[in-house]
Short mmCIF file of C-alpha atoms in Angstrom, two decimals:
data_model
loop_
_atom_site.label_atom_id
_atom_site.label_comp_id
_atom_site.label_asym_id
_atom_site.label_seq_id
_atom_site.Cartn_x
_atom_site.Cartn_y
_atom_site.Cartn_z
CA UNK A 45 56.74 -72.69 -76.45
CA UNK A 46 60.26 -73.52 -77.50
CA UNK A 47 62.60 -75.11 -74.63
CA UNK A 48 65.64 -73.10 -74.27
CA UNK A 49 68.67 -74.64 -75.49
CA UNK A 50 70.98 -72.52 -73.06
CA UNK A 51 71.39 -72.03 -69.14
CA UNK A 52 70.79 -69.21 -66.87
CA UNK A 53 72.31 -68.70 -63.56
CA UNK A 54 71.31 -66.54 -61.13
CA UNK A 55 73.06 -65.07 -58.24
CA UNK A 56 72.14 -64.00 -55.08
CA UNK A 57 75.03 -61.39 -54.96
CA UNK A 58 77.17 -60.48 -52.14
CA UNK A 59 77.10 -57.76 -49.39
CA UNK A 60 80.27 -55.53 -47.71
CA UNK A 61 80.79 -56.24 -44.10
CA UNK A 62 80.94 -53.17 -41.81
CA UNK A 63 78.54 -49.55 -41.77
CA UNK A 64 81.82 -48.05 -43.59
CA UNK A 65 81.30 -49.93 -46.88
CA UNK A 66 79.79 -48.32 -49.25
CA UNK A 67 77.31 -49.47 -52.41
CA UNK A 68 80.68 -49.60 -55.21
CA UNK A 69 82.58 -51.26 -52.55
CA UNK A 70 79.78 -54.27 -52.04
CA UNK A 71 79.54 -54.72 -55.44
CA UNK A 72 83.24 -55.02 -55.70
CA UNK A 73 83.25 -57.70 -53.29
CA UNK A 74 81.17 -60.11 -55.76
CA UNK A 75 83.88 -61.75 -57.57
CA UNK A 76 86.45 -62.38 -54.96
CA UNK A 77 83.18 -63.82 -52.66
CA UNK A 78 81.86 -66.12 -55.44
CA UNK A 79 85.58 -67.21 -56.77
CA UNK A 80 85.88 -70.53 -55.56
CA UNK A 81 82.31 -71.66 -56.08
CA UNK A 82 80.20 -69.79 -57.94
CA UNK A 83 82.51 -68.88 -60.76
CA UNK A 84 83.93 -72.07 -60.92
CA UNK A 85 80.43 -73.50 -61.16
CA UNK A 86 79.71 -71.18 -63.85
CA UNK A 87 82.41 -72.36 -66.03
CA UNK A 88 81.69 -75.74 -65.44
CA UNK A 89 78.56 -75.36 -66.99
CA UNK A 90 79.75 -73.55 -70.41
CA UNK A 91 82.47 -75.11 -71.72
CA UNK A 92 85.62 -75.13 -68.63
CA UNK A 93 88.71 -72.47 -68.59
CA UNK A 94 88.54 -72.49 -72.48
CA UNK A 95 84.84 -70.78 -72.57
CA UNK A 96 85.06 -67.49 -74.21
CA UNK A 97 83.28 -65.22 -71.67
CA UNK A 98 82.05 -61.59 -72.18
CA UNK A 99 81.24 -59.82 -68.61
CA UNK A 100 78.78 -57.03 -69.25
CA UNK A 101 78.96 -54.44 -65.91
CA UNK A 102 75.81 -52.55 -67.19
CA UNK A 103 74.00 -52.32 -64.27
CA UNK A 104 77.24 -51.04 -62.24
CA UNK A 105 78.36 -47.26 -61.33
CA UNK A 106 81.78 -48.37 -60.91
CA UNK A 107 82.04 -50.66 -64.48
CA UNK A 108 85.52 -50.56 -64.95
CA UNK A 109 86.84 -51.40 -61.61
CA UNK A 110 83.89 -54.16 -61.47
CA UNK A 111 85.39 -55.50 -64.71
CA UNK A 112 88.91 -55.60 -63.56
CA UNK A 113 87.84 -57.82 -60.66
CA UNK A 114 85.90 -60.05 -62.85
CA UNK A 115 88.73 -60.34 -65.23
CA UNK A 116 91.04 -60.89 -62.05
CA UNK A 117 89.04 -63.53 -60.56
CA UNK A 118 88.05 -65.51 -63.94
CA UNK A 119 92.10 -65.41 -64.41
CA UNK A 120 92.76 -67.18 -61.60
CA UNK A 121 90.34 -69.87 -62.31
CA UNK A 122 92.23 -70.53 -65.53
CA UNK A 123 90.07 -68.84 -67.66
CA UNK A 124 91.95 -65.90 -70.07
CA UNK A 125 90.03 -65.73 -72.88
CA UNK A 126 87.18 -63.41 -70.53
CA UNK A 127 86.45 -59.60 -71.69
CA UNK A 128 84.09 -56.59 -70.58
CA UNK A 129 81.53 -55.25 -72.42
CA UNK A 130 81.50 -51.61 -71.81
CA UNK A 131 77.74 -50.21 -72.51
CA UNK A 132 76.66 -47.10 -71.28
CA UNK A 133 73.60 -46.19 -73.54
CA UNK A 134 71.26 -48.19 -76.10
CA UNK A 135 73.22 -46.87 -79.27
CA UNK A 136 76.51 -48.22 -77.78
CA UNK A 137 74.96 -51.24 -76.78
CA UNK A 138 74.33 -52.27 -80.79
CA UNK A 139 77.84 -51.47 -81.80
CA UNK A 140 78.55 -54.08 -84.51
CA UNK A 141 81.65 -55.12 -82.25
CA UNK A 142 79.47 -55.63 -79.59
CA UNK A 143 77.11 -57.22 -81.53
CA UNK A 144 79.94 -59.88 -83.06
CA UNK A 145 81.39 -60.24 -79.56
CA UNK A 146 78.13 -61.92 -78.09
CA UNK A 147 78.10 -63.89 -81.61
CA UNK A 148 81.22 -65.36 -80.39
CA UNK A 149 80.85 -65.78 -76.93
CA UNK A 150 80.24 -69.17 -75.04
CA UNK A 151 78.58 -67.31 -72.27
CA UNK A 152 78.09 -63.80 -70.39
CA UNK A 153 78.08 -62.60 -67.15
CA UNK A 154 75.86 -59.76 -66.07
CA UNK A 155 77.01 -57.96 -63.16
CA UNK A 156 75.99 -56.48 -60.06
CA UNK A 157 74.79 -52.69 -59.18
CA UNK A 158 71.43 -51.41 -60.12
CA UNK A 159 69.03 -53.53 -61.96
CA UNK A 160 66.71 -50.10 -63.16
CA UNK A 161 70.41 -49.11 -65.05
CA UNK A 162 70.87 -52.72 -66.57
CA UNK A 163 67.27 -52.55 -68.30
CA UNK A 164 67.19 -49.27 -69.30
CA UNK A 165 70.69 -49.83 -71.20
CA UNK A 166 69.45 -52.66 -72.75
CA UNK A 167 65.66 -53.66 -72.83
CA UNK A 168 65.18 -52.75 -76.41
CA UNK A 169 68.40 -52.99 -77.58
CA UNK A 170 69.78 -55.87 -80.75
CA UNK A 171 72.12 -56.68 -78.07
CA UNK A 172 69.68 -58.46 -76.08
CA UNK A 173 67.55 -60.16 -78.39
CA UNK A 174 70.27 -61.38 -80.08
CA UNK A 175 71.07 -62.63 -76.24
CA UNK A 176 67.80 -64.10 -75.80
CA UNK A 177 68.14 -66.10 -79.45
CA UNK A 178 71.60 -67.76 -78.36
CA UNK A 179 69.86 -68.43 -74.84
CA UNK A 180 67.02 -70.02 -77.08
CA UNK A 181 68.83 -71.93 -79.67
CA UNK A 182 72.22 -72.58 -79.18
CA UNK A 183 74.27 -74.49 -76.00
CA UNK A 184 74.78 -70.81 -74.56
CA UNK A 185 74.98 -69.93 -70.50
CA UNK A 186 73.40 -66.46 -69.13
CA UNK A 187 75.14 -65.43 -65.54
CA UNK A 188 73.64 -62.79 -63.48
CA UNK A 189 74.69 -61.44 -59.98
CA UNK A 190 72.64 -59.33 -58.22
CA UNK A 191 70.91 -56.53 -60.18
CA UNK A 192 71.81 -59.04 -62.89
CA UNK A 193 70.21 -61.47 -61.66
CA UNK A 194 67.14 -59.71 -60.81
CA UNK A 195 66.59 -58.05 -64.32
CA UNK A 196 66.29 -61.54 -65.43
CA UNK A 197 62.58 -62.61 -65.57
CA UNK A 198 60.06 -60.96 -67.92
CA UNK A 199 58.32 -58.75 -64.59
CA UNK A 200 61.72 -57.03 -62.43
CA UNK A 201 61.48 -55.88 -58.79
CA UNK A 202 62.41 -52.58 -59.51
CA UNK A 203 61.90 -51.00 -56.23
CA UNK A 204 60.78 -52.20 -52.57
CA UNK A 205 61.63 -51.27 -49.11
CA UNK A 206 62.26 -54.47 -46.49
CA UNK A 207 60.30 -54.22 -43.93
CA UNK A 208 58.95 -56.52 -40.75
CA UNK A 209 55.80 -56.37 -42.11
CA UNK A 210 54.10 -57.11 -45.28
CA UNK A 211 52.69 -53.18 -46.24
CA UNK A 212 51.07 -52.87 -49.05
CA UNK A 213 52.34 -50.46 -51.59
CA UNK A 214 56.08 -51.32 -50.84
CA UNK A 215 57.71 -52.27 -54.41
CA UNK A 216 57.45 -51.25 -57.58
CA UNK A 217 57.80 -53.54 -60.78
CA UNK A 218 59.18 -52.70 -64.53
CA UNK A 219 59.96 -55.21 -67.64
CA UNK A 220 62.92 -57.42 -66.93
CA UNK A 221 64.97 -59.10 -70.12
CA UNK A 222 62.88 -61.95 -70.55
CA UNK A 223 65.17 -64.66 -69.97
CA UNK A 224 62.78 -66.42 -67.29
CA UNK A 225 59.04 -65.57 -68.10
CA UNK A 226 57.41 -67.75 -65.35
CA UNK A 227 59.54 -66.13 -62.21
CA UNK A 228 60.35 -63.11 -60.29
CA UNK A 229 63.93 -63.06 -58.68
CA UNK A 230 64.76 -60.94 -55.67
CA UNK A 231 68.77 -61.17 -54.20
CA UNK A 232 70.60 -60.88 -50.92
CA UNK A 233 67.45 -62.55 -49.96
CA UNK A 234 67.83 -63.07 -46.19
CA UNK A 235 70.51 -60.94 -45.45
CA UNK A 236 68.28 -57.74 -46.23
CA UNK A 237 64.87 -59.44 -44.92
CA UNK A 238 63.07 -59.66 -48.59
CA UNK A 239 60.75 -61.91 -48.06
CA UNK A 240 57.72 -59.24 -47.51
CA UNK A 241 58.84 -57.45 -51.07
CA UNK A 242 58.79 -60.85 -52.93
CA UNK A 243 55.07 -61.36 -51.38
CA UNK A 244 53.94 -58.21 -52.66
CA UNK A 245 54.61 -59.24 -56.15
CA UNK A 246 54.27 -62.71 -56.17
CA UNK A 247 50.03 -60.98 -55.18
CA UNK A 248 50.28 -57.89 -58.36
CA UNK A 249 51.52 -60.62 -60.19
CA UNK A 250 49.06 -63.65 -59.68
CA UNK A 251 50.68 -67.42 -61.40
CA UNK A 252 54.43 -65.56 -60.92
CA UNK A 253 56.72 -67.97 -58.75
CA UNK A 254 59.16 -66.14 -56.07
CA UNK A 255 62.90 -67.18 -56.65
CA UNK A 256 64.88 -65.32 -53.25
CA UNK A 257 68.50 -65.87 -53.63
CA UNK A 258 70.72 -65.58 -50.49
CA UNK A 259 74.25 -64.03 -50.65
CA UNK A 260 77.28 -66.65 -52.27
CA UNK A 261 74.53 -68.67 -53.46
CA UNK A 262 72.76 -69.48 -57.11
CA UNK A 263 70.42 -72.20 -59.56
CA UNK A 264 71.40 -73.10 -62.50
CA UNK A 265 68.40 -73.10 -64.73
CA UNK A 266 68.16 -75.62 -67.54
CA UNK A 267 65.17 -76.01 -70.30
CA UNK A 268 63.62 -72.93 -68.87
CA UNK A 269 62.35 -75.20 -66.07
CA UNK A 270 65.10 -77.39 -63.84
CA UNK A 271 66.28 -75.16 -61.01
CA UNK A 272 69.33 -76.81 -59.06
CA UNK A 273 70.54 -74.96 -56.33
CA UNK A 274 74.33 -74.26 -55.77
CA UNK A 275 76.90 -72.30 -53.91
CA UNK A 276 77.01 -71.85 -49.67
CA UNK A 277 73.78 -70.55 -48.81
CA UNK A 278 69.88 -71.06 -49.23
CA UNK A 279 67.14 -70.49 -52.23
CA UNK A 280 63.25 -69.79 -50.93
CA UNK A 281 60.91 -70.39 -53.79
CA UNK A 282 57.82 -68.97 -52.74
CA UNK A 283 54.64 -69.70 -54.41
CA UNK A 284 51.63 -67.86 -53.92
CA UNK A 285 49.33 -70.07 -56.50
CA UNK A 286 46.93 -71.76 -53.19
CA UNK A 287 46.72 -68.41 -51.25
CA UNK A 288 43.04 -68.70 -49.65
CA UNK A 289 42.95 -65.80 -47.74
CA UNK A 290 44.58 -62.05 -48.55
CA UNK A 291 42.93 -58.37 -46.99
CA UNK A 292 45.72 -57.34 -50.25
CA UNK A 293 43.06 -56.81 -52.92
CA UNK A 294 40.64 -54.56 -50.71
CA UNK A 295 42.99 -52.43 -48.47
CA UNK A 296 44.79 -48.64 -48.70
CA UNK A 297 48.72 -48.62 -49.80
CA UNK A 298 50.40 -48.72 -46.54
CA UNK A 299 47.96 -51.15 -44.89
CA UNK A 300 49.44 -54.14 -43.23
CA UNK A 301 48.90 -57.61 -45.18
CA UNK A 302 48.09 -60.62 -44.42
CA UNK A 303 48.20 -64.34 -46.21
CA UNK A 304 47.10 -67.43 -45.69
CA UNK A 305 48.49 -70.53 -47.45
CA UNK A 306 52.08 -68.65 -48.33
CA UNK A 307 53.71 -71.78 -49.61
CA UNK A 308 57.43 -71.63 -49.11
CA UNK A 309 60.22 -74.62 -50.48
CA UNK A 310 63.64 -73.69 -49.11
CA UNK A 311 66.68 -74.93 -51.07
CA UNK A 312 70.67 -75.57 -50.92
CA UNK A 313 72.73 -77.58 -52.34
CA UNK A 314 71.28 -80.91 -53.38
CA UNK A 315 68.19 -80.01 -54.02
CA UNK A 316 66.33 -78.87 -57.03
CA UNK A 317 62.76 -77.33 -57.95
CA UNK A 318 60.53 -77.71 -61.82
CA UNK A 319 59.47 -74.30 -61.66
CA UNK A 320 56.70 -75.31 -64.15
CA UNK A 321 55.44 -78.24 -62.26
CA UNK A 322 56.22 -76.71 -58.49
CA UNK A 323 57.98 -79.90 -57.60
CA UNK A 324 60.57 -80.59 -54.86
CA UNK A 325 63.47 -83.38 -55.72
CA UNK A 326 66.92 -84.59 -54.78
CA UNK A 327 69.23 -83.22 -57.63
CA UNK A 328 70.48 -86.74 -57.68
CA UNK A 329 66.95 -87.77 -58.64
CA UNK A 330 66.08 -85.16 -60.85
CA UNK A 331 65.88 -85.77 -64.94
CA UNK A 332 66.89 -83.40 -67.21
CA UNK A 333 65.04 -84.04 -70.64
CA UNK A 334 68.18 -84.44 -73.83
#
């Protein structure tokens, strides 16, 4: 298989503060939380405040308001030449504007909201293959917060209560975009106790590796394989490969679980992970391949 030629960088999202917030108001925080880290780290990694960057709000029920913020916040880290991408079905999606736009673009940002509404828009779409063949072949950076992080990987979590317990039966899977085949990615990670849903399928989905992303907090993925962590908080890669023991296989839906041999690498900055290889390094020791 071909090493990708691009970046991606997922993003554990961010959360509203307070039982008065509602959904359109947490995704709203996002850019405004990630501003003076995230974002900045983003840039870094296309091409500075010059990169041409196309934010697509998809996956968000409030997509104009999300892409003002975006626009806001990308201004005032010194980058203008930043636009939304407005889709709202698969026929808009392979507008030949849109279509030239992402031919242009040095990178795009996928935003927050619901990551079922992302794929649906776009799954079979030009639009993201031609995507996918910039992330392949050319020096081009894929952001995701969120649901956009989460459509990511070939296999999406497309539904799953948290719970205290590993119950079998919780989440639901669908096709993701592609851009990570070897992962699953689940968000807010710790802040909305995820850990069980990840579990579940990490064990539908035997040689999958877990990526949890906690709020303000991201990897930058290069060659498909060299996960460095960034931003405030933590990353859990969770690897079921050496589970011994699981009742999962054998039990009713709704049955508690259990697992023996859960292996579990926690991240932050400084650190990095080969997804391929299920290493551990220093990012200070860790080779990137030219």
């Amino acid at each position: 298989m071909t090493v990708p030629k691009g970046k991606l960088i997922p993003i554990g999202g961010s959360e509203a503060k307070g039982q008065e917030a509602t959904d359109a108001s947490s995704e709203l925080r996002q850019p405004t939380f990630f501003e003076s880290g995230i974002l900045a780290e983003f840039l870094a990694e296309v091409k500075g405040p010059g990169s041409r960057i196309e934010i697509i709000p998809a996956a968000s029920e409030v997509p104009e308001e999300m892409g003002k913020a975006y626009l806001d916040a990308f201004h005032n880290l010194g980058c203008k030449n930043v636009h939304v991408l407005y889709i709202d079905s698969l026929k808009e999606a392979d507008s030949p504007d849109n279509l030239r736009r992402i031919d242009k673009a040095d990178g795009v940002l996928f935003t927050g909201g619901n990551q079922t509404t992302l794929i649906d828009k776009l799954l079979d779409s030009q639009l993201i293959r031609n995507i996918q063949q910039r992330y392949q072949y050319d020096d081009f950076v894929i952001a995701g917060t969120s649901a956009g992080a989460a459509a990511m990987p070939r296999l999406a979590i497309k539904e799953g209560k948290s719970s205290e317990s590993l119950i079998k039966g919780m989440v639901e899977t669908e096709k993701g975009l592609s851009l990570l085949p070897g992962a699953i990615i689940d968000t807010h990670f710790m802040q909305r106790s995820r850990l069980p849903r990840l579990t579940e399928a990490l064990l539908r989905n035997p040689g999958l590796l877990g990526i949890g992303l906690c709020v303000d907090t991201g990897v930058v993925i290069t060659q498909g394989n060299v996960l460095r962590a960034i931003g405030s908080g933590g990353v859990f890669i969770v690897n079921a490969d050496d589970v011994l023991d699981t009742n999962y296989h054998d039990i009713r839906e709704l049955t508690p679980v259990y697992v023996n041999k859960l292996h579990i690498t926690i991240l932050a900055n400084g650190a990095s992970y080969y997804l391929n290889e299920r290493i551990f390094t220093k990012t200070d020791e860790t080779v990137i391949q030219s």
